[in-house]
């Protein structure tokens, strides 16, 4: 039986003395569901994911990924456990799409890398681009390639920082449907940072609202109210039921 999800307790992180980015954060994301982290710019969302991935070490607090301390693991062990997919700089080398996706298997010894990379590319719609250099792709195409690389890695936990950034409407839905299948069908733990609150409301089971480095609310989608949107974002908004999906939709009206 695989250990459950991701948990952090009492987490504090500072990039420099006196500059606290995360303060006293408690967070849990169980296996088998999509957990969203939302909030305004500069609230610490990306930093939280990087700490959970083991990339950044907190000054205080505890991090557990599938019951293990990511900071005590080797690179190979951590690669089998967790994948972080976030904003990346412009590619410096002209790797092909297929070569880039196969990098997800560098630290893994099991499975057929050819079959796994093809499957991952097909899932996010970049199989037809497999021979092209990543330097020749649009930002949206590269975003899907990096998601395919995380899929090829096949960890227990996916930490996705803005997984739909740079994508058009059709690919936004395709990617989020794939993310939902990762959790619901493959029983992976998925934590996704979103600026698009309505995508988070549509696909996440639980939303953590982060502001100024602290968790302000932990809510299911049906618990989100105009008052919470005003408090966290400083925006007057209506929260309506989607006429076809039944999920809540936030309609912003004006800054407060």
Tab-separated table of N, CA, C and O in Angstrom, residues 29-97:
chain	number	residue	atom	x	y	z
A	29	UNK	N	-2.344	17.271	1.056
A	29	UNK	CA	-2.926	16.926	-0.239
A	29	UNK	C	-2.960	15.409	-0.341
A	29	UNK	O	-1.914	14.771	-0.461
A	30	UNK	N	-4.124	14.792	-0.274
A	30	UNK	CA	-4.201	13.333	-0.286
A	30	UNK	C	-4.028	12.749	-1.678
A	30	UNK	O	-4.191	13.428	-2.699
A	31	UNK	N	-3.703	11.499	-1.704
A	31	UNK	CA	-3.630	10.739	-2.944
A	31	UNK	C	-5.018	10.613	-3.558
A	31	UNK	O	-6.023	10.510	-2.871
A	32	UNK	N	-5.080	10.656	-4.894
A	32	UNK	CA	-6.325	10.393	-5.581
A	32	UNK	C	-7.209	11.582	-5.818
A	32	UNK	O	-8.372	11.418	-6.205
A	33	UNK	N	-6.686	12.801	-5.612
A	33	UNK	CA	-7.492	13.973	-5.915
A	33	UNK	C	-6.577	15.123	-6.351
A	33	UNK	O	-5.375	15.095	-6.131
A	34	UNK	N	-7.190	16.104	-7.010
A	34	UNK	CA	-6.479	17.320	-7.386
A	34	UNK	C	-6.674	18.347	-6.281
A	34	UNK	O	-7.807	18.682	-5.920
A	35	UNK	N	-5.577	18.828	-5.737
A	35	UNK	CA	-5.596	19.878	-4.723
A	35	UNK	C	-5.040	21.144	-5.359
A	35	UNK	O	-3.960	21.121	-5.952
A	36	UNK	N	-5.771	22.247	-5.259
A	36	UNK	CA	-5.350	23.505	-5.890
A	36	UNK	C	-4.814	24.468	-4.840
A	36	UNK	O	-5.323	24.542	-3.716
A	37	UNK	N	-3.780	25.206	-5.230
A	37	UNK	CA	-3.261	26.317	-4.433
A	37	UNK	C	-3.511	27.585	-5.227
A	37	UNK	O	-3.038	27.710	-6.365
A	38	UNK	N	-4.275	28.502	-4.659
A	38	UNK	CA	-4.657	29.721	-5.366
A	38	UNK	C	-4.366	30.921	-4.474
A	38	UNK	O	-4.165	30.797	-3.268
A	39	UNK	N	-4.360	32.086	-5.096
A	39	UNK	CA	-4.103	33.314	-4.357
A	39	UNK	C	-3.467	34.349	-5.247
A	39	UNK	O	-3.081	34.061	-6.381
A	40	UNK	N	-3.328	35.574	-4.751
A	40	UNK	CA	-2.778	36.656	-5.575
A	40	UNK	C	-1.296	36.479	-5.859
A	40	UNK	O	-0.620	35.646	-5.246
A	41	UNK	N	-0.789	37.280	-6.792
A	41	UNK	CA	0.633	37.273	-7.107
A	41	UNK	C	1.460	37.564	-5.859
A	41	UNK	O	1.087	38.401	-5.020
A	42	UNK	N	2.590	36.867	-5.744
A	42	UNK	CA	3.491	37.123	-4.632
A	42	UNK	C	3.070	36.540	-3.305
A	42	UNK	O	3.646	36.866	-2.262
A	43	UNK	N	2.073	35.634	-3.320
A	43	UNK	CA	1.589	35.081	-2.053
A	43	UNK	C	2.385	33.870	-1.582
A	43	UNK	O	2.159	33.376	-0.478
A	44	UNK	N	3.306	33.357	-2.421
A	44	UNK	CA	4.142	32.231	-2.006
A	44	UNK	C	3.751	30.899	-2.605
A	44	UNK	O	4.269	29.860	-2.189
A	45	UNK	N	2.884	30.899	-3.603
A	45	UNK	CA	2.368	29.646	-4.163
A	45	UNK	C	3.482	28.807	-4.796
A	45	UNK	O	3.612	27.617	-4.514
A	46	UNK	N	4.264	29.420	-5.670
A	46	UNK	CA	5.337	28.678	-6.343
A	46	UNK	C	6.399	28.229	-5.352
A	46	UNK	O	6.937	27.118	-5.465
A	47	UNK	N	6.699	29.074	-4.383
A	47	UNK	CA	7.682	28.699	-3.363
A	47	UNK	C	7.213	27.483	-2.579
A	47	UNK	O	8.006	26.582	-2.282
A	48	UNK	N	5.929	27.428	-2.268
A	48	UNK	CA	5.392	26.276	-1.539
A	48	UNK	C	5.608	24.993	-2.330
A	48	UNK	O	6.044	23.975	-1.768
A	49	UNK	N	5.348	25.011	-3.626
A	49	UNK	CA	5.565	23.819	-4.444
A	49	UNK	C	7.041	23.429	-4.483
A	49	UNK	O	7.378	22.241	-4.412
A	50	UNK	N	7.926	24.403	-4.586
A	50	UNK	CA	9.355	24.108	-4.652
A	50	UNK	C	9.871	23.527	-3.342
A	50	UNK	O	10.759	22.673	-3.345
A	51	UNK	N	9.302	23.951	-2.230
A	51	UNK	CA	9.672	23.349	-0.945
A	51	UNK	C	9.179	21.913	-0.874
A	51	UNK	O	9.910	21.006	-0.470
A	52	UNK	N	7.936	21.681	-1.308
A	52	UNK	CA	7.396	20.320	-1.267
A	52	UNK	C	8.171	19.384	-2.196
A	52	UNK	O	8.270	18.191	-1.934
A	53	UNK	N	8.729	19.928	-3.277
A	53	UNK	CA	9.481	19.094	-4.214
A	53	UNK	C	10.868	18.724	-3.691
A	53	UNK	O	11.525	17.838	-4.245
A	54	UNK	N	11.326	19.414	-2.655
A	54	UNK	CA	12.680	19.192	-2.162
A	54	UNK	C	13.706	20.096	-2.803
A	54	UNK	O	14.895	20.002	-2.514
A	55	UNK	N	13.262	21.004	-3.679
A	55	UNK	CA	14.179	21.922	-4.356
A	55	UNK	C	14.645	23.030	-3.420
A	55	UNK	O	15.806	23.449	-3.459
A	56	UNK	N	13.726	23.526	-2.572
A	56	UNK	CA	14.066	24.542	-1.578
A	56	UNK	C	13.897	23.946	-0.188
A	56	UNK	O	12.881	23.296	0.092
A	57	UNK	N	14.865	24.189	0.682
A	57	UNK	CA	14.794	23.668	2.052
A	57	UNK	C	14.258	24.765	2.981
A	57	UNK	O	14.817	25.861	3.039
A	58	UNK	N	13.192	24.479	3.729
A	58	UNK	CA	12.640	25.500	4.621
A	58	UNK	C	13.513	25.720	5.863
A	58	UNK	O	14.259	24.827	6.268
A	59	UNK	N	13.391	26.902	6.426
A	59	UNK	CA	14.110	27.176	7.671
A	59	UNK	C	13.432	26.521	8.875
A	59	UNK	O	14.089	26.175	9.850
A	60	UNK	N	12.120	26.353	8.777
A	60	UNK	CA	11.369	25.722	9.865
A	60	UNK	C	10.271	24.847	9.260
A	60	UNK	O	9.802	25.094	8.151
A	61	UNK	N	9.848	23.844	10.026
A	61	UNK	CA	8.720	23.029	9.629
A	61	UNK	C	9.110	21.676	9.075
A	61	UNK	O	10.288	21.351	8.902
A	62	UNK	N	8.086	20.886	8.793
A	62	UNK	CA	8.268	19.511	8.348
A	62	UNK	C	7.569	19.318	7.007
A	62	UNK	O	6.485	19.828	6.762
A	63	UNK	N	8.232	18.563	6.113
A	63	UNK	CA	7.662	18.224	4.816
A	63	UNK	C	7.639	16.706	4.686
A	63	UNK	O	8.642	16.031	4.948
A	64	UNK	N	6.496	16.160	4.286
A	64	UNK	CA	6.366	14.721	4.084
A	64	UNK	C	5.754	14.470	2.707
A	64	UNK	O	4.699	15.011	2.385
A	65	UNK	N	6.438	13.670	1.896
A	65	UNK	CA	5.938	13.280	0.576
A	65	UNK	C	5.809	11.766	0.564
A	65	UNK	O	6.803	11.048	0.656
A	66	UNK	N	4.572	11.294	0.518
A	66	UNK	CA	4.298	9.848	0.612
A	66	UNK	C	4.974	9.254	1.848
A	66	UNK	O	5.541	8.156	1.797
A	67	UNK	N	4.917	9.990	2.945
A	67	UNK	CA	5.458	9.499	4.202
A	67	UNK	C	6.955	9.617	4.336
A	67	UNK	O	7.526	9.135	5.326
A	68	UNK	N	7.630	10.270	3.385
A	68	UNK	CA	9.092	10.375	3.417
A	68	UNK	C	9.526	11.840	3.395
A	68	UNK	O	8.824	12.707	2.874
A	69	UNK	N	10.696	12.078	3.955
A	69	UNK	CA	11.289	13.412	3.964
A	69	UNK	C	12.037	13.605	2.647
A	69	UNK	O	13.054	12.934	2.410
A	70	UNK	N	11.580	14.507	1.763
A	70	UNK	CA	12.248	14.642	0.461
A	70	UNK	C	13.695	15.101	0.561
A	70	UNK	O	14.494	14.852	-0.342
A	71	UNK	N	14.049	15.759	1.661
A	71	UNK	CA	15.412	16.273	1.805
A	71	UNK	C	16.402	15.192	2.237
A	71	UNK	O	17.606	15.411	2.218
A	72	UNK	N	15.873	14.023	2.603
A	72	UNK	CA	16.749	12.925	3.000
A	72	UNK	C	16.983	11.936	1.861
A	72	UNK	O	17.729	10.963	2.029
A	73	UNK	N	16.370	12.182	0.699
A	73	UNK	CA	16.413	11.224	-0.400
A	73	UNK	C	17.502	11.576	-1.402
A	73	UNK	O	17.864	12.743	-1.575
A	74	UNK	N	17.992	10.557	-2.079
A	74	UNK	CA	18.883	10.786	-3.203
A	74	UNK	C	18.080	11.348	-4.369
A	74	UNK	O	16.839	11.288	-4.379
A	75	UNK	N	18.781	11.872	-5.369
A	75	UNK	CA	18.092	12.397	-6.547
A	75	UNK	C	17.246	11.310	-7.206
A	75	UNK	O	16.109	11.555	-7.631
A	76	UNK	N	17.775	10.107	-7.288
A	76	UNK	CA	17.046	9.004	-7.919
A	76	UNK	C	15.793	8.646	-7.130
A	76	UNK	O	14.718	8.418	-7.704
A	77	UNK	N	15.920	8.597	-5.805
A	77	UNK	CA	14.762	8.268	-4.968
A	77	UNK	C	13.693	9.350	-5.077
A	77	UNK	O	12.492	9.054	-5.173
A	78	UNK	N	14.119	10.604	-5.061
A	78	UNK	CA	13.158	11.703	-5.147
A	78	UNK	C	12.478	11.730	-6.513
A	78	UNK	O	11.293	12.045	-6.631
A	79	UNK	N	13.202	11.385	-7.565
A	79	UNK	CA	12.638	11.365	-8.908
A	79	UNK	C	11.527	10.333	-9.039
A	79	UNK	O	10.554	10.538	-9.767
A	80	UNK	N	11.661	9.217	-8.329
A	80	UNK	CA	10.616	8.187	-8.368
A	80	UNK	C	9.392	8.602	-7.569
A	80	UNK	O	8.306	8.050	-7.757
A	81	UNK	N	9.575	9.579	-6.699
A	81	UNK	CA	8.514	9.962	-5.776
A	81	UNK	C	7.735	11.186	-6.237
A	81	UNK	O	6.508	11.229	-6.146
A	82	UNK	N	8.445	12.213	-6.734
A	82	UNK	CA	7.789	13.489	-6.985
A	82	UNK	C	8.351	14.151	-8.246
A	82	UNK	O	9.556	14.085	-8.511
A	83	UNK	N	7.458	14.777	-9.022
A	83	UNK	CA	7.841	15.577	-10.184
A	83	UNK	C	7.324	16.989	-9.985
A	83	UNK	O	6.159	17.189	-9.621
A	84	UNK	N	8.213	17.956	-10.233
A	84	UNK	CA	7.823	19.363	-10.200
A	84	UNK	C	7.839	19.880	-11.631
A	84	UNK	O	8.826	19.708	-12.358
A	85	UNK	N	6.762	20.491	-12.057
A	85	UNK	CA	6.663	21.038	-13.406
A	85	UNK	C	6.227	22.491	-13.285
A	85	UNK	O	5.098	22.773	-12.876
A	86	UNK	N	7.153	23.405	-13.595
A	86	UNK	CA	6.851	24.818	-13.448
A	86	UNK	C	7.446	25.633	-14.566
A	86	UNK	O	7.877	25.101	-15.599
A	87	UNK	N	7.474	26.922	-14.356
A	87	UNK	CA	8.014	27.824	-15.366
A	87	UNK	C	9.502	27.546	-15.549
A	87	UNK	O	10.249	27.406	-14.578
A	88	UNK	N	9.929	27.422	-16.792
A	88	UNK	CA	11.319	27.097	-17.089
A	88	UNK	C	11.901	28.148	-18.024
A	88	UNK	O	11.189	28.744	-18.824
A	89	UNK	N	13.221	28.398	-17.927
A	89	UNK	CA	13.847	29.352	-18.844
A	89	UNK	C	13.849	28.830	-20.267
A	89	UNK	O	13.574	27.657	-20.525
A	90	UNK	N	14.151	29.716	-21.197
A	90	UNK	CA	14.274	29.313	-22.592
A	90	UNK	C	15.283	28.174	-22.711
A	90	UNK	O	16.356	28.215	-22.088
A	91	UNK	N	14.966	27.121	-23.460
A	91	UNK	CA	15.904	26.001	-23.598
A	91	UNK	C	17.246	26.463	-24.160
A	91	UNK	O	17.296	27.262	-25.094
A	92	UNK	N	18.325	25.951	-23.547
A	92	UNK	CA	19.671	26.350	-23.979
A	92	UNK	C	20.230	25.403	-25.037
A	92	UNK	O	21.195	25.748	-25.722
A	93	UNK	N	19.667	24.203	-25.151
A	93	UNK	CA	20.173	23.210	-26.096
A	93	UNK	C	19.049	22.775	-27.036
A	93	UNK	O	17.880	22.761	-26.651
A	94	UNK	N	19.419	22.383	-28.226
A	94	UNK	CA	18.423	22.009	-29.228
A	94	UNK	C	18.057	20.526	-29.123
A	94	UNK	O	18.118	19.785	-30.116
A	95	UNK	N	17.652	20.105	-27.926
A	95	UNK	CA	17.111	18.763	-27.786
A	95	UNK	C	15.805	18.689	-28.561
A	95	UNK	O	15.049	19.657	-28.637
A	96	UNK	N	15.527	17.519	-29.111
A	96	UNK	CA	14.222	17.328	-29.717
A	96	UNK	C	13.178	17.173	-28.623
A	96	UNK	O	13.500	16.965	-27.442
A	97	UNK	N	11.918	17.256	-29.038
A	97	UNK	CA	10.823	17.041	-28.093
A	97	UNK	C	10.948	15.658	-27.454
A	97	UNK	O	10.832	15.509	-26.227
